[in-house]
Short mmCIF file of N, CA, C and O in Angstrom, two decimals:
data_model
loop_
_atom_site.label_atom_id
_atom_site.label_comp_id
_atom_site.label_asym_id
_atom_site.label_seq_id
_atom_site.Cartn_x
_atom_site.Cartn_y
_atom_site.Cartn_z
N UNK A 1 0.85 -1.19 0.00
CA UNK A 1 0.00 0.00 0.00
C UNK A 1 0.89 1.25 0.00
O UNK A 1 1.69 1.43 0.91
N UNK A 2 0.78 2.10 -1.02
CA UNK A 2 1.62 3.30 -1.04
C UNK A 2 1.17 4.33 -0.01
O UNK A 2 0.04 4.27 0.50
N UNK A 3 2.08 5.24 0.29
CA UNK A 3 1.75 6.32 1.21
C UNK A 3 0.68 7.21 0.58
O UNK A 3 0.66 7.39 -0.63
N UNK A 4 -0.18 7.79 1.42
CA UNK A 4 -1.18 8.73 0.93
C UNK A 4 -0.53 10.10 0.77
O UNK A 4 0.40 10.44 1.50
N UNK A 5 -1.02 10.86 -0.20
CA UNK A 5 -0.47 12.19 -0.42
C UNK A 5 -1.31 13.25 0.28
O UNK A 5 -2.53 13.19 0.26
N UNK A 6 -0.63 14.21 0.88
CA UNK A 6 -1.30 15.35 1.48
C UNK A 6 -1.56 16.38 0.39
O UNK A 6 -0.78 16.52 -0.55
N UNK A 7 -2.65 17.11 0.53
CA UNK A 7 -2.92 18.24 -0.36
C UNK A 7 -1.99 19.37 0.08
O UNK A 7 -2.09 19.87 1.19
N UNK A 8 -1.03 19.74 -0.77
CA UNK A 8 0.02 20.68 -0.37
C UNK A 8 -0.52 22.08 -0.09
O UNK A 8 0.01 22.80 0.76
N UNK A 9 -1.57 22.48 -0.81
CA UNK A 9 -2.16 23.79 -0.55
C UNK A 9 -2.79 23.84 0.83
O UNK A 9 -2.65 24.83 1.56
N UNK A 10 -3.47 22.76 1.21
CA UNK A 10 -4.10 22.69 2.53
C UNK A 10 -3.05 22.57 3.63
O UNK A 10 -3.21 23.12 4.72
N UNK A 11 -1.95 21.87 3.35
CA UNK A 11 -0.89 21.68 4.34
C UNK A 11 -0.26 23.01 4.75
O UNK A 11 0.18 23.17 5.88
N UNK A 12 -0.23 23.96 3.82
CA UNK A 12 0.34 25.27 4.11
C UNK A 12 -0.63 26.16 4.89
O UNK A 12 -0.22 27.15 5.47
N UNK A 13 -1.91 25.81 4.87
CA UNK A 13 -2.93 26.67 5.47
C UNK A 13 -3.41 26.23 6.85
O UNK A 13 -3.92 27.05 7.62
N UNK A 14 -3.27 24.95 7.17
CA UNK A 14 -3.83 24.43 8.42
C UNK A 14 -2.76 23.78 9.29
O UNK A 14 -1.87 23.11 8.79
N UNK A 15 -2.89 24.00 10.60
CA UNK A 15 -2.02 23.36 11.59
C UNK A 15 -2.94 22.85 12.70
O UNK A 15 -4.07 23.30 12.84
N UNK A 16 -2.41 21.94 13.53
CA UNK A 16 -3.21 21.48 14.66
C UNK A 16 -2.72 22.13 15.94
O UNK A 16 -1.53 22.46 16.08
N UNK A 17 -3.63 22.29 16.88
CA UNK A 17 -3.28 22.77 18.21
C UNK A 17 -2.87 21.56 19.05
O UNK A 17 -2.99 20.41 18.60
N UNK A 18 -2.44 21.80 20.26
CA UNK A 18 -2.04 20.72 21.14
C UNK A 18 -3.17 19.77 21.47
O UNK A 18 -2.97 18.57 21.66
N UNK A 19 -4.38 20.31 21.55
CA UNK A 19 -5.54 19.48 21.89
C UNK A 19 -6.16 18.80 20.67
O UNK A 19 -7.16 18.11 20.80
N UNK A 20 -5.59 19.05 19.47
CA UNK A 20 -6.07 18.37 18.27
C UNK A 20 -7.06 19.14 17.44
O UNK A 20 -7.56 18.62 16.44
N UNK A 21 -7.36 20.38 17.80
CA UNK A 21 -8.25 21.20 16.98
C UNK A 21 -7.45 21.74 15.79
O UNK A 21 -6.23 21.82 15.83
N UNK A 22 -8.16 22.15 14.74
CA UNK A 22 -7.49 22.64 13.53
C UNK A 22 -7.51 24.16 13.53
O UNK A 22 -8.55 24.79 13.70
N UNK A 23 -6.32 24.73 13.32
CA UNK A 23 -6.13 26.17 13.35
C UNK A 23 -5.99 26.69 11.93
O UNK A 23 -5.43 26.02 11.07
N UNK A 24 -6.48 27.91 11.69
CA UNK A 24 -6.40 28.53 10.36
C UNK A 24 -6.10 30.01 10.51
O UNK A 24 -6.32 30.59 11.58
N UNK A 25 -5.62 30.63 9.44
CA UNK A 25 -5.44 32.07 9.43
C UNK A 25 -6.74 32.72 8.96
O UNK A 25 -7.55 32.10 8.30
N UNK A 26 -6.89 33.98 9.28
CA UNK A 26 -8.12 34.69 8.91
C UNK A 26 -8.00 35.29 7.51
O UNK A 26 -6.91 35.65 7.07
N UNK A 27 -9.13 35.42 6.86
CA UNK A 27 -9.18 36.03 5.53
C UNK A 27 -9.36 37.54 5.64
O UNK A 27 -9.53 38.07 6.74
N UNK A 28 -9.34 38.23 4.52
CA UNK A 28 -9.58 39.68 4.39
C UNK A 28 -8.47 40.54 4.98
O UNK A 28 -8.70 41.67 5.36
N UNK A 29 -7.24 40.04 5.02
CA UNK A 29 -6.15 40.83 5.58
C UNK A 29 -5.08 41.17 4.55
O UNK A 29 -3.98 41.57 4.91
N UNK A 30 -5.36 41.01 3.26
CA UNK A 30 -4.33 41.17 2.24
C UNK A 30 -4.30 42.56 1.59
O UNK A 30 -3.23 43.12 1.42
N UNK A 31 -5.44 43.08 1.20
CA UNK A 31 -5.44 44.37 0.51
C UNK A 31 -6.72 45.13 0.86
O UNK A 31 -7.57 44.62 1.57
N UNK A 32 -6.80 46.38 0.37
CA UNK A 32 -7.89 47.31 0.72
C UNK A 32 -7.97 47.45 2.24
O UNK A 32 -9.03 47.36 2.85
N UNK A 33 -6.82 47.67 2.87
CA UNK A 33 -6.77 47.77 4.32
C UNK A 33 -7.07 49.19 4.82
O UNK A 33 -7.28 49.37 6.02
N UNK A 34 -7.10 50.15 3.91
CA UNK A 34 -7.35 51.53 4.32
C UNK A 34 -8.79 51.72 4.79
O UNK A 34 -9.07 52.60 5.60
N UNK A 35 -9.70 50.89 4.27
CA UNK A 35 -11.11 51.04 4.66
C UNK A 35 -11.43 50.29 5.96
O UNK A 35 -12.51 50.45 6.51
N UNK A 36 -10.53 49.46 6.43
CA UNK A 36 -10.77 48.69 7.64
C UNK A 36 -10.20 49.43 8.84
O UNK A 36 -9.16 50.08 8.75
N UNK A 37 -10.88 49.30 9.97
CA UNK A 37 -10.41 49.97 11.18
C UNK A 37 -9.20 49.23 11.75
O UNK A 37 -8.96 48.08 11.44
N UNK A 38 -8.46 49.94 12.61
CA UNK A 38 -7.29 49.33 13.26
C UNK A 38 -7.70 48.13 14.09
O UNK A 38 -7.00 47.12 14.12
N UNK A 39 -8.84 48.23 14.74
CA UNK A 39 -9.35 47.13 15.57
C UNK A 39 -9.63 45.89 14.71
O UNK A 39 -9.32 44.77 15.11
N UNK A 40 -10.23 46.12 13.54
CA UNK A 40 -10.51 45.01 12.61
C UNK A 40 -9.22 44.34 12.17
O UNK A 40 -9.11 43.11 12.20
N UNK A 41 -8.24 45.14 11.77
CA UNK A 41 -6.97 44.61 11.26
C UNK A 41 -6.21 43.87 12.35
O UNK A 41 -5.58 42.85 12.08
N UNK A 42 -6.30 44.35 13.57
CA UNK A 42 -5.64 43.68 14.70
C UNK A 42 -6.28 42.32 14.96
O UNK A 42 -5.60 41.34 15.24
N UNK A 43 -7.59 42.24 14.81
CA UNK A 43 -8.31 40.98 14.98
C UNK A 43 -7.99 39.97 13.90
O UNK A 43 -8.02 38.77 14.15
N UNK A 44 -7.67 40.45 12.71
CA UNK A 44 -7.34 39.56 11.60
C UNK A 44 -5.97 38.91 11.76
O UNK A 44 -5.68 37.91 11.12
N UNK A 45 -5.12 39.49 12.62
CA UNK A 45 -3.79 38.92 12.83
C UNK A 45 -3.83 37.60 13.59
O UNK A 45 -3.00 36.74 13.37
N UNK A 46 -4.79 37.47 14.50
CA UNK A 46 -4.83 36.27 15.34
C UNK A 46 -5.46 35.11 14.60
O UNK A 46 -6.42 35.27 13.85
N UNK A 47 -4.93 33.89 14.79
CA UNK A 47 -5.51 32.73 14.12
C UNK A 47 -6.87 32.36 14.70
O UNK A 47 -7.23 32.78 15.80
N UNK A 48 -7.62 31.58 13.95
CA UNK A 48 -8.94 31.12 14.38
C UNK A 48 -9.00 29.61 14.25
O UNK A 48 -8.16 29.00 13.60
N UNK A 49 -9.99 29.01 14.88
CA UNK A 49 -10.20 27.57 14.77
C UNK A 49 -11.15 27.28 13.62
O UNK A 49 -12.08 28.05 13.36
N UNK A 50 -10.91 26.18 12.94
CA UNK A 50 -11.79 25.75 11.85
C UNK A 50 -13.10 25.26 12.46
O UNK A 50 -13.10 24.62 13.51
N UNK A 51 -14.21 25.58 11.83
CA UNK A 51 -15.51 25.15 12.31
C UNK A 51 -15.58 23.62 12.30
O UNK A 51 -15.09 22.98 11.36
N UNK A 52 -16.18 23.03 13.33
CA UNK A 52 -16.26 21.56 13.41
C UNK A 52 -16.91 20.89 12.19
O UNK A 52 -16.58 19.75 11.87
N UNK A 53 -17.80 21.61 11.51
CA UNK A 53 -18.45 21.03 10.33
C UNK A 53 -17.49 20.87 9.16
O UNK A 53 -17.76 20.09 8.24
N UNK A 54 -16.36 21.58 9.16
CA UNK A 54 -15.39 21.50 8.07
C UNK A 54 -14.19 20.62 8.38
O UNK A 54 -13.38 20.35 7.49
N UNK A 55 -14.07 20.17 9.61
CA UNK A 55 -12.88 19.41 10.03
C UNK A 55 -12.78 18.09 9.27
O UNK A 55 -11.68 17.68 8.89
N UNK A 56 -13.91 17.46 9.00
CA UNK A 56 -13.90 16.17 8.32
C UNK A 56 -13.28 16.29 6.93
O UNK A 56 -12.47 15.45 6.51
N UNK A 57 -13.62 17.33 6.18
CA UNK A 57 -13.08 17.50 4.84
C UNK A 57 -11.59 17.85 4.87
O UNK A 57 -10.83 17.44 3.99
N UNK A 58 -11.16 18.58 5.89
CA UNK A 58 -9.74 18.91 6.02
C UNK A 58 -8.94 17.66 6.38
O UNK A 58 -7.83 17.46 5.90
N UNK A 59 -9.55 16.79 7.16
CA UNK A 59 -8.91 15.52 7.52
C UNK A 59 -8.66 14.66 6.28
O UNK A 59 -7.64 13.98 6.19
N UNK A 60 -9.55 14.72 5.31
CA UNK A 60 -9.37 13.97 4.06
C UNK A 60 -8.21 14.56 3.24
O UNK A 60 -7.47 13.82 2.61
N UNK A 61 -8.09 15.88 3.26
CA UNK A 61 -7.01 16.52 2.51
C UNK A 61 -5.65 16.29 3.14
O UNK A 61 -4.63 16.24 2.46
N UNK A 62 -5.64 16.16 4.48
CA UNK A 62 -4.38 16.02 5.21
C UNK A 62 -4.41 14.77 6.08
O UNK A 62 -4.71 14.83 7.27
N UNK A 63 -4.11 13.61 5.50
CA UNK A 63 -4.25 12.36 6.25
C UNK A 63 -3.26 12.23 7.41
O UNK A 63 -3.50 11.48 8.34
N UNK A 64 -2.15 12.97 7.39
CA UNK A 64 -1.14 12.84 8.45
C UNK A 64 -1.12 14.04 9.39
O UNK A 64 -0.12 14.29 10.06
N UNK A 65 -2.21 14.78 9.45
CA UNK A 65 -2.27 15.98 10.28
C UNK A 65 -2.28 15.65 11.76
O UNK A 65 -1.88 16.45 12.59
N UNK A 66 -2.75 14.47 12.12
CA UNK A 66 -2.74 14.06 13.52
C UNK A 66 -3.99 14.46 14.27
O UNK A 66 -3.93 14.85 15.43
N UNK A 67 -5.15 14.41 13.58
CA UNK A 67 -6.41 14.73 14.26
C UNK A 67 -7.34 13.53 14.24
O UNK A 67 -7.21 12.66 13.43
#
């Protein structure tokens, strides 16, 4: 049985926390930042957890993620 391949795009976007939850970066932080408030931009810096309804599909993309 050959090794399974990870989706490389997903591998760059998702990491696991110590407790096994999936962490992601926030969207909307790349351009048109002049219209966003400082508070909004500061909030976009911190990572967020992936919604539990999407974890199953991420697990398929990343078989060795450890979740």
